PDB file of C-alpha atoms in Angstrom:
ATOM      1  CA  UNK A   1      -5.950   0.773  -3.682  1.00 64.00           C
ATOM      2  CA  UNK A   2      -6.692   2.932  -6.781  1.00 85.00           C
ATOM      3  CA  UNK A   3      -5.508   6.410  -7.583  1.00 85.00           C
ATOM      4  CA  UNK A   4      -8.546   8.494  -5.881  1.00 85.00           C
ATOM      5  CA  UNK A   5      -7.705   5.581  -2.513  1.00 88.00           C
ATOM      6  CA  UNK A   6      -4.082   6.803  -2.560  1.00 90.00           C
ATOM      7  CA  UNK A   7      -5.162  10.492  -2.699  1.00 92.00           C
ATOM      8  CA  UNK A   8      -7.468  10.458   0.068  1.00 93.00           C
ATOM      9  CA  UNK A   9      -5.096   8.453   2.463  1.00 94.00           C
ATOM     10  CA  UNK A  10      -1.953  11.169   1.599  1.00 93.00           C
ATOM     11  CA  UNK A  11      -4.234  13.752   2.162  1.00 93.00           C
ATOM     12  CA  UNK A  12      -5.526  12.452   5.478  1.00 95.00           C
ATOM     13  CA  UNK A  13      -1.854  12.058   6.781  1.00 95.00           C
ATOM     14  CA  UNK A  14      -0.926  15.399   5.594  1.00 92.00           C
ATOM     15  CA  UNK A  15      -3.635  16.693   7.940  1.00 93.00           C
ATOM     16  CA  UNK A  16      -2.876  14.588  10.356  1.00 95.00           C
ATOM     17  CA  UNK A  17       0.574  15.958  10.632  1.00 93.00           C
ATOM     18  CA  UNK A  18      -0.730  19.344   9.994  1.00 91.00           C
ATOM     19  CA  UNK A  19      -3.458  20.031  11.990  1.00 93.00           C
ATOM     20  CA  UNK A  20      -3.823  17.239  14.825  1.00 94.00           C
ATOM     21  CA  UNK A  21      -0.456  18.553  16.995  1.00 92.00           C
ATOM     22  CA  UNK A  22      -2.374  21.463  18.324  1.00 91.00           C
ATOM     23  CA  UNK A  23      -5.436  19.692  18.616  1.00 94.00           C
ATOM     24  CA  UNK A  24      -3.492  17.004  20.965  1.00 93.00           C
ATOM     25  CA  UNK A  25      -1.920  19.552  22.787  1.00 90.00           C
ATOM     26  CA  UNK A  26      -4.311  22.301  23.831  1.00 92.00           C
ATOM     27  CA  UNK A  27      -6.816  19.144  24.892  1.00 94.00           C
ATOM     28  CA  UNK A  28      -4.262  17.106  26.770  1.00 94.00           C
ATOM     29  CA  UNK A  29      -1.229  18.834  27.008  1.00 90.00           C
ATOM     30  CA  UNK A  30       2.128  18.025  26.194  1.00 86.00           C
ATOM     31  CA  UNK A  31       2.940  14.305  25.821  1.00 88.00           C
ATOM     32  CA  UNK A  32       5.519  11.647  24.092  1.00 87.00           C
ATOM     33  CA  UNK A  33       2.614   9.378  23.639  1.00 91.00           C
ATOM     34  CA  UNK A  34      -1.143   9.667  23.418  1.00 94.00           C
ATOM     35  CA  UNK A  35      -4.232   6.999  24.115  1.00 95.00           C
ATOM     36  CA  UNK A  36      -5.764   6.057  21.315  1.00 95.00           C
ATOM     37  CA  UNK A  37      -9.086   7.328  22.610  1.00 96.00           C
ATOM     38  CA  UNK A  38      -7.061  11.000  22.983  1.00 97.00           C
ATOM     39  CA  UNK A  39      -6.108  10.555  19.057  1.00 97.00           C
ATOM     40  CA  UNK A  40      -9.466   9.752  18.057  1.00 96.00           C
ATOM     41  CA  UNK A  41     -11.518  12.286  19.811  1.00 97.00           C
ATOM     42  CA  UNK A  42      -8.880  14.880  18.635  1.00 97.00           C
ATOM     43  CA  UNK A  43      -9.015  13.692  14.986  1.00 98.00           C
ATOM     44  CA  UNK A  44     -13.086  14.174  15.295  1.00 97.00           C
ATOM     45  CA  UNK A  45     -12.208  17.792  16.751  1.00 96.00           C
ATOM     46  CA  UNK A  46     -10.304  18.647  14.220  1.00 96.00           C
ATOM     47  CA  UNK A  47     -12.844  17.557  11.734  1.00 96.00           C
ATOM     48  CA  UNK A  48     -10.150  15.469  10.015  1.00 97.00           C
ATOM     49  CA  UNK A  49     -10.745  11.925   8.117  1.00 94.00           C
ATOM     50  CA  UNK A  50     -11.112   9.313  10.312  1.00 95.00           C
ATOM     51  CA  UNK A  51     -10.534   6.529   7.290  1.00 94.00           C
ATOM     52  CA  UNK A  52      -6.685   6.424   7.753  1.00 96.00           C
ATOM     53  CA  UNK A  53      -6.829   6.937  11.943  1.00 96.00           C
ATOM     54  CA  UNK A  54      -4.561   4.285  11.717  1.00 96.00           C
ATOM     55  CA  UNK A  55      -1.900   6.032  10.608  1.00 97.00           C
ATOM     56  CA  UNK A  56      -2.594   8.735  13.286  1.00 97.00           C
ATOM     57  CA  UNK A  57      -2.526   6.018  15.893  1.00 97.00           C
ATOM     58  CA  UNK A  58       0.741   4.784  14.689  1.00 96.00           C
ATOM     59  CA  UNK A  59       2.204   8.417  14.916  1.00 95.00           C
ATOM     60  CA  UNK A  60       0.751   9.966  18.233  1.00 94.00           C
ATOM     61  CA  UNK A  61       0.730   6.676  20.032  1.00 94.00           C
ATOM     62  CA  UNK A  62       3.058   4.276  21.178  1.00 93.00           C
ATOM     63  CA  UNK A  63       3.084   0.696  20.277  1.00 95.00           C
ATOM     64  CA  UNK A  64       0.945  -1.280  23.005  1.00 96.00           C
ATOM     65  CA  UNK A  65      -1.871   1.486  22.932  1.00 95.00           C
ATOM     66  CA  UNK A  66      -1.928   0.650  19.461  1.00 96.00           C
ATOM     67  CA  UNK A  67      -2.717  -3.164  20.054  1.00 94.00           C
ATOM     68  CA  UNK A  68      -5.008  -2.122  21.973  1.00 93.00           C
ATOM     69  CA  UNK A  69      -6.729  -0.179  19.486  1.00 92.00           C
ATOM     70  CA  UNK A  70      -6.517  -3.189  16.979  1.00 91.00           C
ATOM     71  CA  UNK A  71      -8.367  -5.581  19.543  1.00 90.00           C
ATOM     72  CA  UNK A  72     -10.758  -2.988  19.832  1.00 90.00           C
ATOM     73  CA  UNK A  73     -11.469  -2.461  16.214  1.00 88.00           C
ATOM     74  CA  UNK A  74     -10.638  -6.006  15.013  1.00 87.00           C
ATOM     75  CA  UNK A  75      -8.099  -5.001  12.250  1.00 87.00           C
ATOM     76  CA  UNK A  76      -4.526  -6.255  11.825  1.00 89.00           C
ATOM     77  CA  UNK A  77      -2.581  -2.747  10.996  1.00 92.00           C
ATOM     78  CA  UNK A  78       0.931  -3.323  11.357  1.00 95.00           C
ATOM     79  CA  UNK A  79       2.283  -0.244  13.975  1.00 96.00           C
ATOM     80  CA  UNK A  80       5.712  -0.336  12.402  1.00 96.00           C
ATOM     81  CA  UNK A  81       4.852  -0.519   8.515  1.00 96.00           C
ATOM     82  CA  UNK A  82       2.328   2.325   9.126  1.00 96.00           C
ATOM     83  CA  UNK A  83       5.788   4.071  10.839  1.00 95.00           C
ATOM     84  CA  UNK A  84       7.896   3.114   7.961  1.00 96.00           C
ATOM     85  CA  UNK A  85       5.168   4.177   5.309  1.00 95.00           C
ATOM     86  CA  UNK A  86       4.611   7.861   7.116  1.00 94.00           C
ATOM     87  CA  UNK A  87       8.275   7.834   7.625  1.00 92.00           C
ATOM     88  CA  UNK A  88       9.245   7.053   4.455  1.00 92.00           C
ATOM     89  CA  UNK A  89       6.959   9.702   2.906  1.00 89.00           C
ATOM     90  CA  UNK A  90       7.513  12.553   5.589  1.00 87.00           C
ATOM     91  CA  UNK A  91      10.356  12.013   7.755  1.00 88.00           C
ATOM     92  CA  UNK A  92      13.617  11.052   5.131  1.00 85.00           C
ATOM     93  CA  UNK A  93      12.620   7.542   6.098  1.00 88.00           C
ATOM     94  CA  UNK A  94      13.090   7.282   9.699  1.00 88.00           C
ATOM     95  CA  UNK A  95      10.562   5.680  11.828  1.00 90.00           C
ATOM     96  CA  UNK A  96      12.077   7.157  14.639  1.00 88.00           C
ATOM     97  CA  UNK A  97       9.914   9.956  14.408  1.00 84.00           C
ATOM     98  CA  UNK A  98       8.207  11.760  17.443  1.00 79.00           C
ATOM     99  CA  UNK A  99       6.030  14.366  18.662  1.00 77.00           C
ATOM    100  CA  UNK A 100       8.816  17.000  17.943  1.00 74.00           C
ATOM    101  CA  UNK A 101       9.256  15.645  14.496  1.00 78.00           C
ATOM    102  CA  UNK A 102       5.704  15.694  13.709  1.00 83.00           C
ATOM    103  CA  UNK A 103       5.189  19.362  15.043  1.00 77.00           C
ATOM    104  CA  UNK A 104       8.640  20.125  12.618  1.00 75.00           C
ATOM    105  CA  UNK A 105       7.009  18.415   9.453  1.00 76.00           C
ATOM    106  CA  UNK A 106       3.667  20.338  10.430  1.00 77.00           C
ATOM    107  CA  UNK A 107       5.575  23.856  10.301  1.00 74.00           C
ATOM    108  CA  UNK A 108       6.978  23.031   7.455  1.00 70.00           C
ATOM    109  CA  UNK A 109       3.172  22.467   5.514  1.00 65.00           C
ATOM    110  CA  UNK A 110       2.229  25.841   6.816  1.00 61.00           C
ATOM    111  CA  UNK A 111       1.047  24.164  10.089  1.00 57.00           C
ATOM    112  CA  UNK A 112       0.940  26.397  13.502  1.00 55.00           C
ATOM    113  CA  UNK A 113       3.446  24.929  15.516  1.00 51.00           C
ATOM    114  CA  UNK A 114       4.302  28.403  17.403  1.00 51.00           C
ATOM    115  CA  UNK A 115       2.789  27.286  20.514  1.00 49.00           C
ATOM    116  CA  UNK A 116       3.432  23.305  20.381  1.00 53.00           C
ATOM    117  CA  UNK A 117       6.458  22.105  22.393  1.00 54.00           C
ATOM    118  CA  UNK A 118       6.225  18.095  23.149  1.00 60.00           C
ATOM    119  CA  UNK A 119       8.969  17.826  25.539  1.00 54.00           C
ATOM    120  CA  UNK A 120       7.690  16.611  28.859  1.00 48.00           C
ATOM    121  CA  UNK A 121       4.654  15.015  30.365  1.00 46.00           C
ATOM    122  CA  UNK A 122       1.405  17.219  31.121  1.00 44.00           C
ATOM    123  CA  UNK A 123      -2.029  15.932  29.939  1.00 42.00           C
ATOM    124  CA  UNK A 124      -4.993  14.440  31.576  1.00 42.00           C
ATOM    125  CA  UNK A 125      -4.417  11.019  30.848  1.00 42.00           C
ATOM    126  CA  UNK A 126      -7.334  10.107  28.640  1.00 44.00           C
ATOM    127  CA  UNK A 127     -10.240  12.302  30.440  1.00 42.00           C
ATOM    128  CA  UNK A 128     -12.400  14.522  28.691  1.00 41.00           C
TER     129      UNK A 128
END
């Protein structure tokens, strides 16, 4: 991947931990987890990259939706190295990260996580 690559992807992650927490949560509520069809339609929204979803996918959704995604799209993305490499780079290297940690990191790159909480269920389940 050269230099301008690299740039693009960090950039991309950086919005999707700044800008796609609100997005997710004023369409479909509060969640753990989101479908991968949620992510995507919120990353469009947002008008955000859609080159690196992966990464978003890894983040906002848990593992098997993520297979899922992969037979959809025919790609072989490993869930837990896209963790460890968004971990490692935003989240002191834990891969335990979560809605709440996301919404945290987004705060903290001037993101507006006044209004996000993630605790609890809500949403609509994939509609919209």
């Amino acid at each position: 991947m050269g230099l301008f690559d690299n740039f693009k992807k960090k950039r991309a992650i950086k919005g999707y931990i700044e800008k796609l927490p609100n997005v997710l949560v004023n369409d479909y509520g509060r969640q753990e987890y989101y479908t991968q069809l949620q992510v995507r339609r919120s990353i469009e929204r947002a008008g955000l990259n859609s080159q690196h979803q992966h990464y978003a996918l890894a983040m906002y959704t848990n593992h098997p939706e993520f297979i899922a995604y992969q037979s959809e799209i025919h790609e072989n993305f490993s869930y837990e190295e896209l963790r460890e490499e968004v971990g490692g780079a935003y989240f002191s290297g834990s891969t335990d990260f979560n809605c709440s940690s996301v919404i945290a990191a987004s705060a903290s790159f001037g993101g507006d996580s006044s209004s996000i909480d993630c605790s609890g269920g809500g949403g609509d389940g994939g509609s919209n």
